[in-house]
CSV table of C-alpha atoms in Angstrom, one decimal:
chain,number,residue,atom,x,y,z
A,1,MET,CA,254.0,222.2,75.2
A,2,ILE,CA,251.9,220.7,72.4
A,3,GLY,CA,250.0,223.6,70.7
A,4,ILE,CA,246.4,222.2,70.7
A,5,ASN,CA,244.2,224.6,68.7
A,6,GLU,CA,240.8,222.9,68.9
A,7,ILE,CA,238.9,219.7,69.1
A,8,ALA,CA,239.0,218.3,65.5
A,9,PHE,CA,236.2,215.8,66.1
A,10,THR,CA,234.6,213.6,68.6
A,11,CYS,CA,233.8,210.1,67.5
A,12,TYR,CA,231.5,207.5,68.9
A,13,PRO,CA,231.8,203.8,67.8
A,14,VAL,CA,228.6,202.2,66.7
A,15,THR,CA,227.7,198.6,65.8
A,16,ASP,CA,225.0,199.4,63.2
A,17,MET,CA,225.9,202.3,60.9
A,18,VAL,CA,222.5,202.2,59.1
A,19,ARG,CA,220.6,202.4,62.3
A,20,ALA,CA,222.9,205.0,63.8
A,21,ARG,CA,222.8,207.2,60.7
A,22,ASP,CA,219.0,206.9,60.6
A,23,PHE,CA,218.9,208.2,64.2
A,24,TYR,CA,221.3,211.1,63.8
A,25,GLU,CA,220.0,212.2,60.3
A,26,LYS,CA,216.3,211.4,60.4
A,27,ILE,CA,215.5,212.0,64.1
A,28,LEU,CA,218.1,214.7,65.1
A,29,GLY,CA,218.2,216.2,61.6
A,30,LEU,CA,222.0,216.3,61.2
A,31,LYS,CA,223.4,216.5,57.7
A,32,PRO,CA,226.5,214.3,56.9
A,33,THR,CA,229.5,216.3,55.7
A,34,MET,CA,231.7,213.3,55.1
A,35,VAL,CA,230.9,209.6,54.6
A,36,HIS,CA,233.6,207.0,54.2
A,37,GLU,CA,233.3,203.2,53.8
A,38,SER,CA,235.9,200.6,52.9
A,39,GLU,CA,236.9,197.1,53.9
A,40,GLY,CA,234.6,196.8,56.9
A,41,ASN,CA,235.3,200.3,58.2
A,42,ALA,CA,232.8,203.1,58.1
A,43,TRP,CA,232.9,206.7,59.2
A,44,THR,CA,230.3,209.5,59.0
A,45,GLU,CA,231.0,213.0,60.1
A,46,TYR,CA,228.6,215.8,60.9
A,47,GLU,CA,229.8,219.4,61.2
A,48,ILE,CA,228.2,221.2,64.2
A,49,GLY,CA,229.3,224.7,64.9
A,50,GLY,CA,233.1,224.8,65.0
A,51,GLY,CA,233.6,221.1,65.5
A,52,ALA,CA,232.6,217.7,64.1
A,53,PHE,CA,230.7,214.9,65.6
A,54,SER,CA,231.4,211.5,64.0
A,55,ILE,CA,230.2,207.9,64.2
A,56,GLY,CA,232.3,205.0,63.2
A,57,LYS,CA,232.4,201.3,62.8
A,58,ALA,CA,235.6,199.3,62.6
A,59,PRO,CA,236.7,195.7,63.6
A,60,GLY,CA,237.5,195.7,67.3
A,61,TRP,CA,236.2,199.2,68.0
A,62,ASN,CA,233.1,198.8,70.0
A,63,PRO,CA,230.8,201.0,72.0
A,64,THR,CA,231.6,201.1,75.7
A,65,ALA,CA,230.4,202.9,78.8
A,66,GLU,CA,233.6,204.9,78.7
A,67,GLY,CA,232.4,207.1,76.0
A,68,ALA,CA,233.9,208.7,72.9
A,69,SER,CA,237.3,209.3,71.3
A,70,VAL,CA,238.4,212.9,70.8
A,71,ALA,CA,240.9,214.2,68.2
A,72,PHE,CA,242.8,217.4,68.7
A,73,GLU,CA,244.1,219.8,66.1
A,74,VAL,CA,247.7,220.7,66.8
A,75,ASP,CA,250.2,223.3,65.5
A,76,ASP,CA,252.8,220.7,64.5
A,77,PHE,CA,251.7,217.1,64.3
A,78,ASP,CA,255.3,215.6,64.0
A,79,ALA,CA,256.5,217.6,67.0
A,80,ALA,CA,253.4,216.6,69.0
A,81,ILE,CA,254.1,212.9,68.2
A,82,THR,CA,257.8,213.3,69.2
A,83,ARG,CA,256.8,215.0,72.5
A,84,LEU,CA,254.3,212.3,73.3
A,85,LYS,CA,256.8,209.5,72.6
A,86,ASP,CA,259.4,211.3,74.7
A,87,ALA,CA,256.9,211.5,77.6
A,88,GLY,CA,256.3,207.7,77.3
């Protein structure tokens, strides 16, 4: 088994970071806890309760009707990768 502890963050891709940040910060009142921008990639994270909600923009990563990406915190990252690779 992979020891998943919690959801580390949920991230939604956006096409316009300025517009998205205006919405989440000015309309919803969220406070950014991490902002990263480099070489066409951008990421803003908002801590909410025990988890984090993030918005991101990167080449080839576009909003879709399928929803968000979720990242899990695990006990042992290397062991989790090995198990996933072994499972195909």
